[in-house]
C-alpha atoms as an extended CHARMM CRD file, in Angstrom:
* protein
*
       106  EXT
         1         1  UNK       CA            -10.5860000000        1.4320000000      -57.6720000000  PROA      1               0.0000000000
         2         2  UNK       CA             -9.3900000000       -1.5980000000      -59.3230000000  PROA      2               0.0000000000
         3         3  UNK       CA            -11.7090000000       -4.7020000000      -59.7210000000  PROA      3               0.0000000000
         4         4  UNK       CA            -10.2840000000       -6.5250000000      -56.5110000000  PROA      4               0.0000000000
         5         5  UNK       CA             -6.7560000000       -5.3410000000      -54.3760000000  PROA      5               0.0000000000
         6         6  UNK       CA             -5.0310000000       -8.8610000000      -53.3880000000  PROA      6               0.0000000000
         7         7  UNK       CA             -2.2950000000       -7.4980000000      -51.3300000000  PROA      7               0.0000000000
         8         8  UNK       CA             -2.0120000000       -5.0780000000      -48.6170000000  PROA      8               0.0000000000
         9         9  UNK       CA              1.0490000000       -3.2280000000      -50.0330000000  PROA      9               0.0000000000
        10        10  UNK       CA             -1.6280000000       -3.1090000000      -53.4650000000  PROA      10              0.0000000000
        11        11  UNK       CA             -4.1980000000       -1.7320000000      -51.1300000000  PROA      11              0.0000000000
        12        12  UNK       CA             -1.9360000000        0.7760000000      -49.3420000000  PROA      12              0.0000000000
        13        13  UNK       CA             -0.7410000000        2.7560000000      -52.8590000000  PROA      13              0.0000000000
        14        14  UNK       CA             -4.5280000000        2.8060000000      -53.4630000000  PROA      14              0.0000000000
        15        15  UNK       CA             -5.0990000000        4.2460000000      -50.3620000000  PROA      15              0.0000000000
        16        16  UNK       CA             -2.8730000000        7.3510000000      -50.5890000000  PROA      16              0.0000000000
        17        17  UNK       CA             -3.9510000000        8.1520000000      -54.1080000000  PROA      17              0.0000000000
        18        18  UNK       CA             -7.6910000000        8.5350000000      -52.0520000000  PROA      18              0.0000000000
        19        19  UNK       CA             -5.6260000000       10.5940000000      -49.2820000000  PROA      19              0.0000000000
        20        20  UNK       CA             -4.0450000000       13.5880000000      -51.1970000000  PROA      20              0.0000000000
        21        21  UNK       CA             -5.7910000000       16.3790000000      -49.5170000000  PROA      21              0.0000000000
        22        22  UNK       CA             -3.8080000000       18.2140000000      -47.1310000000  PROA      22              0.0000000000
        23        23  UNK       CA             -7.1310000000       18.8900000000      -44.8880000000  PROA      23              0.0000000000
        24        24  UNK       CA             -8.2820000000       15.0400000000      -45.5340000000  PROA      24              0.0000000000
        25        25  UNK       CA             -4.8880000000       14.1910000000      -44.1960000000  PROA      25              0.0000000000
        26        26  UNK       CA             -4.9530000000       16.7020000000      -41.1480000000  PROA      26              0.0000000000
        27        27  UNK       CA             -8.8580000000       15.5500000000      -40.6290000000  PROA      27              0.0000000000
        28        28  UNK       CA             -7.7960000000       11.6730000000      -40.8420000000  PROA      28              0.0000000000
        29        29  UNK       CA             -4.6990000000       12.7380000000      -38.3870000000  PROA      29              0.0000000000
        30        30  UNK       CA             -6.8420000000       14.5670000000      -35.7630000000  PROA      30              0.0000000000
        31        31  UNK       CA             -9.8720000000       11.6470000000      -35.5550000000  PROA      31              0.0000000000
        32        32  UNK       CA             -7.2630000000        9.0620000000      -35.3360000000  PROA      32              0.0000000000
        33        33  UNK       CA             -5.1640000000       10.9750000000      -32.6620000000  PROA      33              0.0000000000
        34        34  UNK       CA             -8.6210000000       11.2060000000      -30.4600000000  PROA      34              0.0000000000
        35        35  UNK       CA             -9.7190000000        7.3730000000      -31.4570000000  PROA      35              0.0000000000
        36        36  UNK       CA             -6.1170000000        7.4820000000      -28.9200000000  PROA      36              0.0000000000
        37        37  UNK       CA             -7.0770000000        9.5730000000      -26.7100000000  PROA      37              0.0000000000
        38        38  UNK       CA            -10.7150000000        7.9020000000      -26.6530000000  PROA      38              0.0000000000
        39        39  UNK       CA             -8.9560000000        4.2820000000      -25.7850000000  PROA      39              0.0000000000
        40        40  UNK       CA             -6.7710000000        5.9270000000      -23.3590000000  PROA      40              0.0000000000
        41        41  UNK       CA             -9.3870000000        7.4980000000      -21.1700000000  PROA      41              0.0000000000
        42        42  UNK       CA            -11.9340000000        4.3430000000      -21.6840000000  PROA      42              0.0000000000
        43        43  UNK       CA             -9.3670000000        2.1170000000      -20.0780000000  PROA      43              0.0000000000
        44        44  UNK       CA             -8.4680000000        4.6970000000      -17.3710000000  PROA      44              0.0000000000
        45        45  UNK       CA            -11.9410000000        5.2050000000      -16.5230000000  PROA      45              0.0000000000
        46        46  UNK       CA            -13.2830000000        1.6460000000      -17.0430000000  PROA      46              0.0000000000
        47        47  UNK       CA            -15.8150000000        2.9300000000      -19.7910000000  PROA      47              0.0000000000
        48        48  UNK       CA            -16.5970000000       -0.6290000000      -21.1420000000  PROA      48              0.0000000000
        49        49  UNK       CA            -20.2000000000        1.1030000000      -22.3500000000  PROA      49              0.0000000000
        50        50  UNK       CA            -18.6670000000        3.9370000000      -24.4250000000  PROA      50              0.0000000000
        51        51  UNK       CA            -16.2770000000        2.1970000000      -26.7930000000  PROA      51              0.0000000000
        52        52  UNK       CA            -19.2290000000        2.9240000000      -29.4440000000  PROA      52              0.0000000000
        53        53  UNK       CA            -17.7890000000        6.1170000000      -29.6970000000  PROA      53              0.0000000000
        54        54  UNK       CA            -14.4140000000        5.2390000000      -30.2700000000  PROA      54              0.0000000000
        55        55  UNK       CA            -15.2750000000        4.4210000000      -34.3500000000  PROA      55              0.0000000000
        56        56  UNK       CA            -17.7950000000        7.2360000000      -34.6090000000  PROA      56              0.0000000000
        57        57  UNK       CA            -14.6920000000        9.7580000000      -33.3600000000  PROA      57              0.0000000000
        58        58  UNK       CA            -12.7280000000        7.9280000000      -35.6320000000  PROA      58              0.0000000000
        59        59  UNK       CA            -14.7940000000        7.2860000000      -38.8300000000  PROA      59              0.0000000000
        60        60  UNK       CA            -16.5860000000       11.0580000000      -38.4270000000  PROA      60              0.0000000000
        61        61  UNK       CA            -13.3870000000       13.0730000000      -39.1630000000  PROA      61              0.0000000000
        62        62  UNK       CA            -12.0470000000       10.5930000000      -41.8280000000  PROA      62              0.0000000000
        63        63  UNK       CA            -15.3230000000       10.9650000000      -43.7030000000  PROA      63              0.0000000000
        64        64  UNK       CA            -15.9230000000       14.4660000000      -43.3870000000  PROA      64              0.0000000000
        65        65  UNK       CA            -12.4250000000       14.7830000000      -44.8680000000  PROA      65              0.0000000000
        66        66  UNK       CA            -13.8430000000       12.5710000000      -47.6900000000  PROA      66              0.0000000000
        67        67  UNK       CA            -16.9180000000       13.8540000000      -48.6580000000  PROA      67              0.0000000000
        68        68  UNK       CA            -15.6750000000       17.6210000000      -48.3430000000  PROA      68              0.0000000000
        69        69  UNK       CA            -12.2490000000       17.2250000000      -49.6220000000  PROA      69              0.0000000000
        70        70  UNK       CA            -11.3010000000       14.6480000000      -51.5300000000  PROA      70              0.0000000000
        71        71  UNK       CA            -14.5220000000       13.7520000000      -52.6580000000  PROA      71              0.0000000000
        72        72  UNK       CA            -14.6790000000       10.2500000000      -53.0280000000  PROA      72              0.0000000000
        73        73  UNK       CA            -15.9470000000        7.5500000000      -51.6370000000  PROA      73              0.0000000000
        74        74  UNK       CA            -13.8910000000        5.5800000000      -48.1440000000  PROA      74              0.0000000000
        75        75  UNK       CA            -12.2390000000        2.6880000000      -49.3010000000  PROA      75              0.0000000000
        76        76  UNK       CA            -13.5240000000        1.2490000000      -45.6010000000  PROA      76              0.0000000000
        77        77  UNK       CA            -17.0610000000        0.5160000000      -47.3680000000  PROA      77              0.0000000000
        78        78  UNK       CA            -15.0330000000       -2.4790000000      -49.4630000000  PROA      78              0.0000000000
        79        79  UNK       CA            -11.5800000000       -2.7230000000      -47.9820000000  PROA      79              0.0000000000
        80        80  UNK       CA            -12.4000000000       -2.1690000000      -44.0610000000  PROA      80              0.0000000000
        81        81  UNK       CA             -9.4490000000       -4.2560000000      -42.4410000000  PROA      81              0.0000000000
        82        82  UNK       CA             -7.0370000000       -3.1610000000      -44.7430000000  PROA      82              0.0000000000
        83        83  UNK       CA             -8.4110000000        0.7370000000      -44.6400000000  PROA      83              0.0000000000
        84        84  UNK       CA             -8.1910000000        0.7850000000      -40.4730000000  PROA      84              0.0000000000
        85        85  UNK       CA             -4.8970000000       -0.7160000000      -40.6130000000  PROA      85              0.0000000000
        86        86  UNK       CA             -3.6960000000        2.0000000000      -43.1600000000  PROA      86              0.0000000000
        87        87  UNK       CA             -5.5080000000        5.0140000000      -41.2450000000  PROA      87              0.0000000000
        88        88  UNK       CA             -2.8080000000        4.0130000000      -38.6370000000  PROA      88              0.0000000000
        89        89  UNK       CA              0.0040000000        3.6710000000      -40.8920000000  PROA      89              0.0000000000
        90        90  UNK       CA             -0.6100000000        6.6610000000      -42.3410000000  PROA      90              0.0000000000
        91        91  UNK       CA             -0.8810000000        8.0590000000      -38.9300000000  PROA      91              0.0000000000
        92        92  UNK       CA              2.4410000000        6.7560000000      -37.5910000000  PROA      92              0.0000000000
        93        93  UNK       CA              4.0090000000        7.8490000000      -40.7850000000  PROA      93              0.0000000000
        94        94  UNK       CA              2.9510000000       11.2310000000      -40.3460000000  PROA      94              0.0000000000
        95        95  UNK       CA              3.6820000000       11.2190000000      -36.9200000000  PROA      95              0.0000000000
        96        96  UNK       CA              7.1060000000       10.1970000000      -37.3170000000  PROA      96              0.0000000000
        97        97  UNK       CA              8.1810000000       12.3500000000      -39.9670000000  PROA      97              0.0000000000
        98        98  UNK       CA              8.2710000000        9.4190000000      -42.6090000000  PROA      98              0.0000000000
        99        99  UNK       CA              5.1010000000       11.4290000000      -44.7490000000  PROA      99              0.0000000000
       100       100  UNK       CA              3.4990000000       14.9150000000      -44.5330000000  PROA      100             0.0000000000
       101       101  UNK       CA              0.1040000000       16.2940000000      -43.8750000000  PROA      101             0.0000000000
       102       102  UNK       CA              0.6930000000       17.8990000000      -47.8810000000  PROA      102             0.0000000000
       103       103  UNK       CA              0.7580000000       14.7640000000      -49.9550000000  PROA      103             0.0000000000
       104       104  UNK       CA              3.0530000000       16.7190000000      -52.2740000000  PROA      104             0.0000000000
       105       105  UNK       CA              5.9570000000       16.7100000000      -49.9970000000  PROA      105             0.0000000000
       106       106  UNK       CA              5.6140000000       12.5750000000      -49.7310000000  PROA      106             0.0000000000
């Protein structure tokens, strides 16, 4: 990783050189989909005590898909604004047809 990112368009090029593994990808796509789902189900339910989970859902598949398949370290240890408001991005754009799950088809 370079010395210091200063922009988040810097930061985001970073971040999909650490998110080339199709299973990273689908693992990073599945824990953010349930962080979602998670939100969605706290608010319904008025579970003000369980939002703990909501990061641990979240953060849980994103690192497994990290420490298994990529193997590096998350960017979200130095960069943790910039890396939650990518996980979405990434998210949406895989959502919305804009990037695939198989970072060679980008």
């Amino acid at each position: 990783m370079p010395d210091r990112i200063k922009t988040f368009k810097e930061f985001y090029k970073f971040y999909l050189t650490e998110h080339q593994n199709k299973t990273s990808r689908t693992l990073h796509f599945i824990g953010t989909f349930l962080v979602f789902i998670c939100i969605g189900i706290a608010i319904y339910f008025n579970w003000t005590w369980k939002w703990f989970i909501v990061p641990i859902i979240g953060y849980g598949f994103a690192w497994v898909g990290h420490a298994f398949f990529e193997k590096n370290k998350p960017a979200t240890f130095k960069y943790p604004f910039w890396s939650l408001i990518s996980d979405f991005k990434l998210f949406f754009e895989i959502l919305f047809g804009q990037r695939s799950l198989d970072s060679g088809k980008d």
